[in-house]
Short mmCIF file of C-alpha atoms and ligand atoms in Angstrom, two decimals:
data_model
loop_
_atom_site.label_atom_id
_atom_site.label_comp_id
_atom_site.label_asym_id
_atom_site.label_seq_id
_atom_site.Cartn_x
_atom_site.Cartn_y
_atom_site.Cartn_z
CA MET A 620 -16.63 -14.15 5.49
CA LYS A 621 -18.80 -11.99 8.19
CA ASP A 622 -17.60 -13.54 11.33
CA PHE A 623 -14.36 -12.26 12.41
CA LYS A 624 -14.13 -13.82 15.87
CA GLY A 625 -11.63 -15.94 16.83
CA LYS A 626 -10.12 -15.62 13.43
CA VAL A 627 -6.11 -15.24 13.44
CA ALA A 628 -5.02 -11.98 11.56
CA PHE A 629 -1.39 -11.65 9.73
CA ILE A 630 -1.35 -7.90 9.16
CA THR A 631 2.43 -6.66 7.60
CA GLY A 632 3.04 -2.84 7.70
CA GLY A 633 0.84 -3.85 10.98
CA ALA A 634 2.84 -1.38 13.29
CA SER A 635 1.50 2.17 11.67
CA GLY A 636 -1.10 4.33 9.38
CA ALA A 637 -3.54 1.77 7.03
CA GLY A 638 -1.97 -1.55 9.26
CA PHE A 639 -2.30 -0.13 11.94
CA GLY A 640 -6.04 1.10 11.50
CA MET A 641 -6.61 -2.60 10.65
CA ALA A 642 -5.32 -3.78 13.11
CA GLN A 643 -7.38 -1.75 15.98
CA ILE A 644 -10.59 -2.80 14.27
CA PHE A 645 -9.74 -6.45 13.80
CA SER A 646 -8.78 -6.75 16.80
CA GLU A 647 -11.88 -5.02 18.22
CA ALA A 648 -14.02 -7.29 15.98
CA GLY A 649 -12.47 -10.24 18.06
CA CYS A 650 -9.57 -11.09 16.02
CA LYS A 651 -5.98 -12.49 17.52
CA VAL A 652 -3.79 -10.42 15.58
CA VAL A 653 -0.47 -10.22 14.56
CA ILE A 654 1.48 -7.18 13.78
CA ALA A 655 4.46 -7.51 11.48
CA ASP A 656 6.62 -4.36 10.35
CA VAL A 657 10.45 -3.89 9.57
CA ARG A 658 10.00 -0.67 12.34
CA GLN A 659 10.83 -1.45 15.85
CA ASP A 660 10.30 2.28 17.06
CA GLN A 661 6.62 1.80 15.94
CA LEU A 662 6.26 -1.55 16.81
CA ASP A 663 6.86 -0.46 20.25
CA LYS A 664 4.52 2.44 19.87
CA ALA A 665 1.48 0.72 18.44
CA MET A 666 2.12 -2.44 21.00
CA ASP A 667 1.81 0.02 23.60
CA TYR A 668 -1.77 1.52 22.21
CA PHE A 669 -2.85 -2.16 22.78
CA LYS A 670 -1.00 -2.24 26.62
CA ASP A 671 -4.72 -1.35 28.22
CA LYS A 672 -6.88 -2.56 25.53
CA ASP A 673 -8.74 -6.37 25.65
CA ALA A 674 -7.24 -7.33 22.13
CA GLN A 675 -4.65 -10.28 21.50
CA VAL A 676 -1.91 -8.74 19.35
CA HIS A 677 1.54 -10.23 18.70
CA PRO A 678 4.28 -8.19 17.00
CA ILE A 679 6.85 -9.80 14.71
CA LEU A 680 10.03 -7.43 13.48
CA LEU A 681 9.77 -8.28 9.44
CA ASP A 682 10.94 -6.89 6.38
CA VAL A 683 8.88 -8.52 3.44
CA THR A 684 11.63 -8.92 1.67
CA ASP A 685 12.90 -10.77 3.04
CA ARG A 686 11.85 -14.46 2.52
CA LYS A 687 14.06 -16.07 4.97
CA ALA A 688 12.80 -14.13 8.40
CA TYR A 689 8.94 -13.97 6.44
CA ILE A 690 9.24 -18.49 6.59
CA ALA A 691 9.95 -17.43 10.10
CA ALA A 692 7.19 -15.61 10.65
CA ALA A 693 5.14 -17.82 9.68
CA ASP A 694 6.22 -20.24 11.96
CA GLU A 695 5.78 -17.71 14.69
CA VAL A 696 2.26 -17.07 13.82
CA GLU A 697 1.43 -20.79 14.06
CA ARG A 698 3.41 -21.47 17.59
CA VAL A 699 1.62 -18.29 18.89
CA TYR A 700 -1.70 -18.70 17.34
CA GLY A 701 -1.73 -22.68 16.54
CA THR A 702 -3.07 -22.15 13.32
CA PRO A 703 -1.85 -20.43 9.85
CA PRO A 704 -4.08 -16.56 9.55
CA GLN A 705 -7.25 -17.37 8.12
CA ILE A 706 -7.14 -13.21 7.15
CA LEU A 707 -3.88 -12.12 5.65
CA LEU A 708 -3.58 -8.06 5.49
CA GLN A 709 -0.83 -6.93 3.67
CA SER A 710 -0.45 -2.94 4.37
CA ALA A 711 3.93 -2.53 4.38
CA GLY A 712 4.09 -0.17 1.44
CA VAL A 713 6.54 2.73 0.59
CA ASN A 714 6.81 5.63 -1.89
CA ALA A 715 8.98 8.19 -3.43
CA PHE A 716 8.39 10.32 -6.13
CA GLY A 717 10.13 12.00 -8.76
CA PRO A 718 10.04 12.25 -12.79
CA ALA A 719 10.47 8.87 -14.13
CA GLU A 720 13.50 9.88 -16.21
CA ALA A 721 14.86 10.55 -13.01
CA SER A 722 14.67 7.11 -11.90
CA THR A 723 17.62 4.88 -10.54
CA TYR A 724 18.09 1.26 -10.50
CA GLU A 725 17.80 1.94 -6.18
CA ASP A 726 14.01 3.41 -6.70
CA TYR A 727 12.87 0.70 -8.70
CA ASP A 728 14.45 -2.15 -6.31
CA TRP A 729 13.13 -0.51 -3.32
CA ILE A 730 9.84 0.16 -4.02
CA VAL A 731 8.72 -2.82 -6.20
CA GLY A 732 10.70 -4.66 -4.09
CA VAL A 733 8.50 -4.09 -1.23
CA ASN A 734 4.96 -3.10 -2.47
CA LEU A 735 5.26 -5.64 -5.02
CA GLY A 736 8.09 -8.74 -4.04
CA GLY A 737 6.52 -8.15 -0.73
CA ILE A 738 3.22 -9.10 -1.51
CA ILE A 739 4.46 -12.37 -3.64
CA ASN A 740 6.25 -13.57 -1.39
CA GLY A 741 3.27 -13.00 1.53
CA MET A 742 1.53 -15.19 -1.09
CA VAL A 743 3.97 -17.54 -1.73
CA THR A 744 4.80 -18.06 2.15
CA PHE A 745 0.91 -18.27 3.78
CA VAL A 746 -0.91 -19.45 0.80
CA PRO A 747 -0.44 -23.24 0.88
CA ARG A 748 -0.42 -22.96 4.79
CA MET A 749 -3.61 -21.27 4.47
CA ILE A 750 -4.96 -24.57 2.21
CA LYS A 751 -3.09 -26.83 3.99
CA ALA A 752 -5.56 -25.74 6.89
CA GLY A 753 -8.74 -25.94 5.16
CA LEU A 754 -10.15 -23.23 7.28
CA GLY A 755 -10.60 -20.91 4.30
CA GLY A 756 -10.10 -17.31 4.53
CA HIS A 757 -9.31 -14.05 2.73
CA ILE A 758 -6.32 -12.35 1.30
CA VAL A 759 -6.12 -8.26 1.52
CA ALA A 760 -3.35 -6.80 -0.47
CA VAL A 761 -3.63 -3.08 -0.38
CA ALA A 762 -2.82 -1.90 -3.71
CA SER A 763 -3.31 2.19 -4.96
CA LEU A 764 -5.99 4.15 -6.94
CA GLY A 765 -2.21 4.55 -8.28
CA GLY A 766 -2.15 1.29 -9.25
CA PHE A 767 -4.92 2.48 -12.16
CA GLY A 768 -3.46 5.99 -13.20
CA PRO A 769 0.26 5.72 -13.86
CA GLY A 770 1.86 9.26 -14.18
CA PRO A 771 4.95 11.13 -14.99
CA THR A 772 6.22 11.34 -11.22
CA THR A 773 4.73 8.53 -10.06
CA ALA A 774 6.77 5.05 -12.44
CA PRO A 775 8.11 3.06 -9.75
CA TYR A 776 5.13 2.76 -6.90
CA SER A 777 2.10 3.14 -9.77
CA CYS A 778 3.34 0.08 -11.80
CA SER A 779 4.07 -1.89 -8.51
CA LYS A 780 0.40 -0.85 -7.59
CA ALA A 781 -1.09 -2.10 -10.37
CA ALA A 782 1.15 -5.49 -10.36
CA VAL A 783 -0.41 -5.91 -7.50
CA ILE A 784 -3.69 -5.38 -8.53
CA ASN A 785 -3.10 -7.45 -11.25
CA LEU A 786 -1.72 -10.04 -8.85
CA MET A 787 -4.54 -10.58 -6.71
CA GLN A 788 -6.98 -10.76 -9.97
CA SER A 789 -5.18 -14.08 -10.86
CA TYR A 790 -4.85 -15.72 -6.95
CA TYR A 791 -9.00 -14.75 -6.55
CA GLU A 792 -9.38 -16.96 -9.21
CA ALA A 793 -7.09 -19.71 -7.98
CA LEU A 794 -8.39 -19.71 -4.82
CA ARG A 795 -12.11 -19.41 -5.09
CA PRO A 796 -11.93 -23.57 -4.83
CA TYR A 797 -10.07 -23.21 -1.44
CA GLY A 798 -12.70 -21.04 0.25
CA ILE A 799 -10.08 -18.70 0.42
CA GLY A 800 -11.22 -15.06 -0.88
CA VAL A 801 -9.07 -12.04 -2.28
CA THR A 802 -9.29 -8.64 -2.58
CA ALA A 803 -7.11 -5.96 -3.98
CA PHE A 804 -7.46 -2.39 -1.69
CA CYS A 805 -7.16 0.38 -3.53
CA PRO A 806 -7.62 3.64 -1.69
CA GLY A 807 -6.50 7.26 -2.66
CA ASN A 808 -5.15 9.66 0.28
CA MET A 809 -5.05 8.43 3.61
CA ASN A 810 -3.14 10.14 6.80
CA THR A 811 -0.72 8.06 7.77
CA ASN A 812 3.19 7.97 8.35
CA ILE A 813 3.91 7.31 4.32
CA HIS A 814 5.88 10.58 4.27
CA GLU A 815 8.11 8.90 6.51
CA ALA A 816 8.79 6.01 4.22
CA SER A 817 12.18 6.79 3.14
CA LYS A 818 13.29 5.84 7.36
CA THR A 819 13.02 2.02 5.81
CA ARG A 820 15.54 2.61 2.75
CA PRO A 821 18.04 -0.24 2.82
CA LYS A 822 21.80 1.24 2.65
CA HIS A 823 22.15 -0.69 -0.28
CA LEU A 824 19.40 1.36 -1.88
CA GLN A 825 20.04 4.77 -1.14
CA ASN A 826 20.85 6.39 -4.38
CA THR A 827 17.66 7.81 -5.41
CA GLY A 828 16.86 10.11 -8.45
CA TYR A 829 14.17 12.56 -6.73
CA TYR A 830 14.68 14.80 -3.94
CA GLU A 831 13.75 14.40 -0.85
CA THR A 832 14.17 16.53 1.83
CA GLN A 833 12.96 17.42 5.51
CA GLU A 834 10.31 19.95 3.45
CA THR A 835 9.26 17.99 1.24
CA ALA A 836 8.71 15.37 3.57
CA GLU A 837 6.25 17.41 5.24
CA ALA A 838 5.02 19.28 2.82
CA TYR A 839 3.30 15.60 1.76
CA ARG A 840 2.40 15.27 5.21
CA LYS A 841 0.16 17.88 4.60
CA HIS A 842 -1.57 16.57 1.85
CA ASN A 843 -2.06 12.72 3.61
CA GLU A 844 -3.66 14.80 6.35
CA LEU A 845 -6.28 15.43 4.19
CA GLY A 846 -7.23 11.74 3.83
CA LEU A 847 -8.87 9.21 5.18
CA SER A 848 -8.43 8.07 8.91
CA ILE A 849 -6.70 4.83 9.80
CA ARG A 850 -9.95 3.65 11.11
CA GLU A 851 -11.98 4.53 8.38
CA VAL A 852 -9.44 2.72 6.66
CA GLY A 853 -9.85 -0.33 8.62
CA GLU A 854 -13.40 -0.23 8.92
CA HIS A 855 -13.36 -0.06 4.33
CA VAL A 856 -10.70 -3.07 4.86
CA MET A 857 -12.94 -5.22 7.01
CA LYS A 858 -15.95 -4.13 4.65
CA SER A 859 -14.19 -5.43 1.76
CA ILE A 860 -14.10 -8.84 3.28
CA GLU A 861 -17.30 -8.67 3.93
CA GLN A 862 -18.88 -7.92 0.33
CA GLY A 863 -16.16 -10.67 -1.04
CA VAL A 864 -14.91 -7.81 -4.48
CA VAL A 865 -11.69 -8.52 -6.10
CA ILE A 866 -11.64 -4.70 -6.56
CA TYR A 867 -12.47 -2.19 -3.17
CA ILE A 868 -12.51 1.51 -3.67
CA PRO A 869 -13.30 3.33 -0.69
CA ASN A 870 -14.38 6.71 -2.57
CA GLU A 871 -18.26 6.53 -3.63
CA GLU A 872 -17.53 7.67 -6.79
CA ARG A 873 -15.58 4.13 -7.34
CA GLU A 874 -17.40 3.86 -11.15
CA MET A 875 -16.48 6.98 -12.28
CA ILE A 876 -12.86 6.72 -11.06
CA ILE A 877 -12.47 2.97 -13.33
CA ARG A 878 -13.94 4.22 -16.08
CA VAL A 879 -11.98 7.36 -16.52
CA HIS A 880 -8.92 5.05 -16.45
CA MET A 881 -10.29 2.77 -18.73
CA GLN A 882 -10.97 5.48 -21.29
CA ARG A 883 -7.39 6.29 -21.23
CA MET A 884 -6.92 3.09 -22.45
CA ILE A 885 -9.23 3.14 -24.84
CA ASP A 886 -8.02 6.07 -26.12
CA PHE A 887 -4.55 4.31 -26.46
CA LEU A 888 -5.69 2.03 -29.15
CA THR A 889 -6.50 4.90 -31.94
CA PRO A 890 -5.20 7.47 -33.48
CA GLU A 891 -8.12 9.56 -32.72
CA GLY A 892 -8.11 8.84 -29.81
CA MET A 893 -4.14 9.84 -28.63
CA ALA A 894 -5.16 12.84 -30.19
CA ARG A 895 -8.67 13.13 -27.09
CA HIS A 896 -5.49 11.80 -24.67
CA ASN A 897 -3.03 14.24 -25.48
CA ALA A 898 -5.18 17.19 -25.90
CA GLN A 899 -6.16 17.32 -22.46
CA ALA A 900 -3.37 14.95 -20.50
CA GLY A 901 -1.36 16.77 -17.81
CA GLY A 902 -4.11 17.06 -15.18
CA PRO A 903 -4.65 15.40 -11.60
CA PRO A 904 -6.38 11.92 -11.26
CA PRO A 905 -10.14 11.94 -11.32
CA GLU A 906 -10.43 10.90 -7.62
CA MET A 907 -8.53 14.45 -6.57
CA PRO A 908 -10.72 16.41 -4.23
CA PRO A 909 -9.49 20.83 -5.17
CA GLU A 910 -8.05 20.81 -1.60
CA GLU A 911 -5.13 17.71 -2.30
CA ILE A 912 -4.75 19.49 -5.40
CA ALA A 913 -3.86 22.56 -3.53
CA ALA A 914 -1.07 20.69 -1.38
CA ILE A 915 0.00 18.88 -3.65
CA VAL A 916 0.58 22.38 -5.73
CA GLU A 917 2.08 23.51 -2.30
CA ALA A 918 4.75 20.63 -1.81
CA SER A 919 6.20 21.38 -5.47
CA LYS A 920 6.67 24.72 -4.76
CA VAL A 921 9.38 22.96 -2.27
CA GLY A 922 10.47 20.43 -4.62
CA TRP A 923 8.61 17.30 -4.06
CA ALA A 924 8.52 15.13 -6.68
CA LYS A 925 11.00 16.92 -8.43
CA ALA A 926 14.45 15.31 -9.52
CA ARG A 927 17.42 15.91 -7.67
CA PRO A 928 19.04 19.40 -8.67
CA ASP A 929 22.27 17.32 -10.20
CA ILE A 930 20.36 15.14 -12.56
CA ASP A 931 21.60 17.41 -15.62
CA TRP A 932 19.40 15.09 -18.71
CA VAL A 933 16.05 16.14 -16.97
CA ALA A 934 13.95 19.35 -17.86
CA PRO A 935 14.97 21.98 -15.69
CA ASN A 936 10.98 22.74 -14.59
CA LYS A 937 11.40 19.20 -13.36
CA LYS A 938 14.44 19.34 -10.79
CA ALA A 939 14.45 20.88 -7.62
P1 LIG B 2094 2.68 3.83 6.57
O1 LIG B 2094 4.10 3.90 6.77
O2 LIG B 2094 2.08 4.66 8.12
O3 LIG B 2094 3.00 2.05 6.87
C1 LIG B 2094 3.24 1.55 6.43
C2 LIG B 2094 3.94 0.49 7.31
O4 LIG B 2094 4.64 -0.45 6.38
C3 LIG B 2094 5.53 1.49 7.53
O5 LIG B 2094 4.72 0.65 9.56
C4 LIG B 2094 6.62 0.74 7.69
O6 LIG B 2094 7.40 0.76 8.85
C5 LIG B 2094 5.82 -0.62 6.86
N1 LIG B 2094 6.88 -0.76 6.11
C6 LIG B 2094 8.14 -0.35 4.91
N2 LIG B 2094 8.39 -1.33 4.49
C7 LIG B 2094 8.52 -2.45 5.26
C8 LIG B 2094 9.44 -3.60 4.48
N3 LIG B 2094 10.15 -4.08 4.18
N4 LIG B 2094 8.44 -4.77 5.45
C9 LIG B 2094 7.52 -4.66 6.36
N5 LIG B 2094 7.22 -3.18 6.74
C10 LIG B 2094 7.62 -2.77 6.24
O7 LIG B 2094 1.69 4.07 5.57
P2 LIG B 2094 0.49 3.68 5.00
O8 LIG B 2094 0.28 4.98 3.96
O9 LIG B 2094 -0.26 3.42 5.69
O10 LIG B 2094 1.30 2.79 3.55
C11 LIG B 2094 0.01 1.26 3.59
C12 LIG B 2094 -0.12 0.85 2.25
O11 LIG B 2094 -1.11 1.97 1.75
C13 LIG B 2094 1.08 0.72 1.37
O12 LIG B 2094 1.10 -0.09 0.76
C14 LIG B 2094 1.04 2.18 0.35
O13 LIG B 2094 1.72 2.27 -0.53
C15 LIG B 2094 -0.52 2.38 0.69
N6 LIG B 2094 -1.78 3.31 -0.28
C16 LIG B 2094 -1.08 4.48 0.83
C17 LIG B 2094 -2.03 5.73 0.54
C18 LIG B 2094 -1.58 7.22 1.13
O14 LIG B 2094 -2.26 8.27 0.88
N7 LIG B 2094 -0.56 7.23 2.41
C19 LIG B 2094 -2.64 5.79 -0.54
C20 LIG B 2094 -2.83 4.36 -1.21
C21 LIG B 2094 -2.16 3.53 -0.84
#
């Protein structure tokens, strides 16, 4: 897809961060935009931004894990703009980090529920409507470089993003005959509000094994500040659609990044590879710049990505 003018773009997580950046860039390209988000305060702020812009933007309060609400949101788009979206941008996502062995059922249910379950709900809700409308289109799901790189403190997040990357490849093959493109967008660090993710954590999923305080959120924010701006993200997402690639990594070193991760999987196949891997394991991801590594080291000093101190089976150096 190269021409965005007049297309309907539905953006989950569209009130903040990457999704809000997409709303800016796609509305400026002439799209009729819906921003769907679980945070009313962020929706209000985003709509404030668009107030004096020459943009068609419609807000919908939506929890992407709520299937009934998702169907109602899809009906609302058709009422407001006359067609289902031709562009579906799924950016809603959350994270929380801590030792895998400290993770609770609730950590998995929340993070995998939103990051993978939310995207599954988006596909099941919109794909039939998009096919029936016969207008073609493009679907982008925001995954993460974390979906290629598992880590000792990122288990729920990394597995949810790996699944999204896999899911998008299935849909790419399935939707080609209908003229609908599919992309898994896999950024590294972005300057967003994801350090506030726990604000959207539902009451019944509050029990976490990880150590989370205002101080750890603030330390994580400082790391995110070093990432891509949200407008850059929006531009990259548009480029991913123009290029029609199935996996889009907004870093120049994209091939090197994938090679390093694929080599790890090859190493996992043999005892010699395992020895090689175990001799090197524990370092930062290949794509992480030194200033981001330094910010992560600082964050871990205040307990970020560590376990709650009362979890008694976790090694002492992994606890806050
Ligand atoms: P953000 O927190 O600024 O934006 C995410 C938006 O999703 C928020 O407005 C939030 O209210 C919304 N949201 C959360 N749960 C929701 C739910 N159940 N239903 C509907 N909306 C919901 O964070 P950011 O960074 O813009 O996140 C966007 C995507 O980017 C996420 O999928 C995240 O995992 C991914 N990502 C972020 C990276 C980063 O460094 N910030 C790096 C790689 C991927």
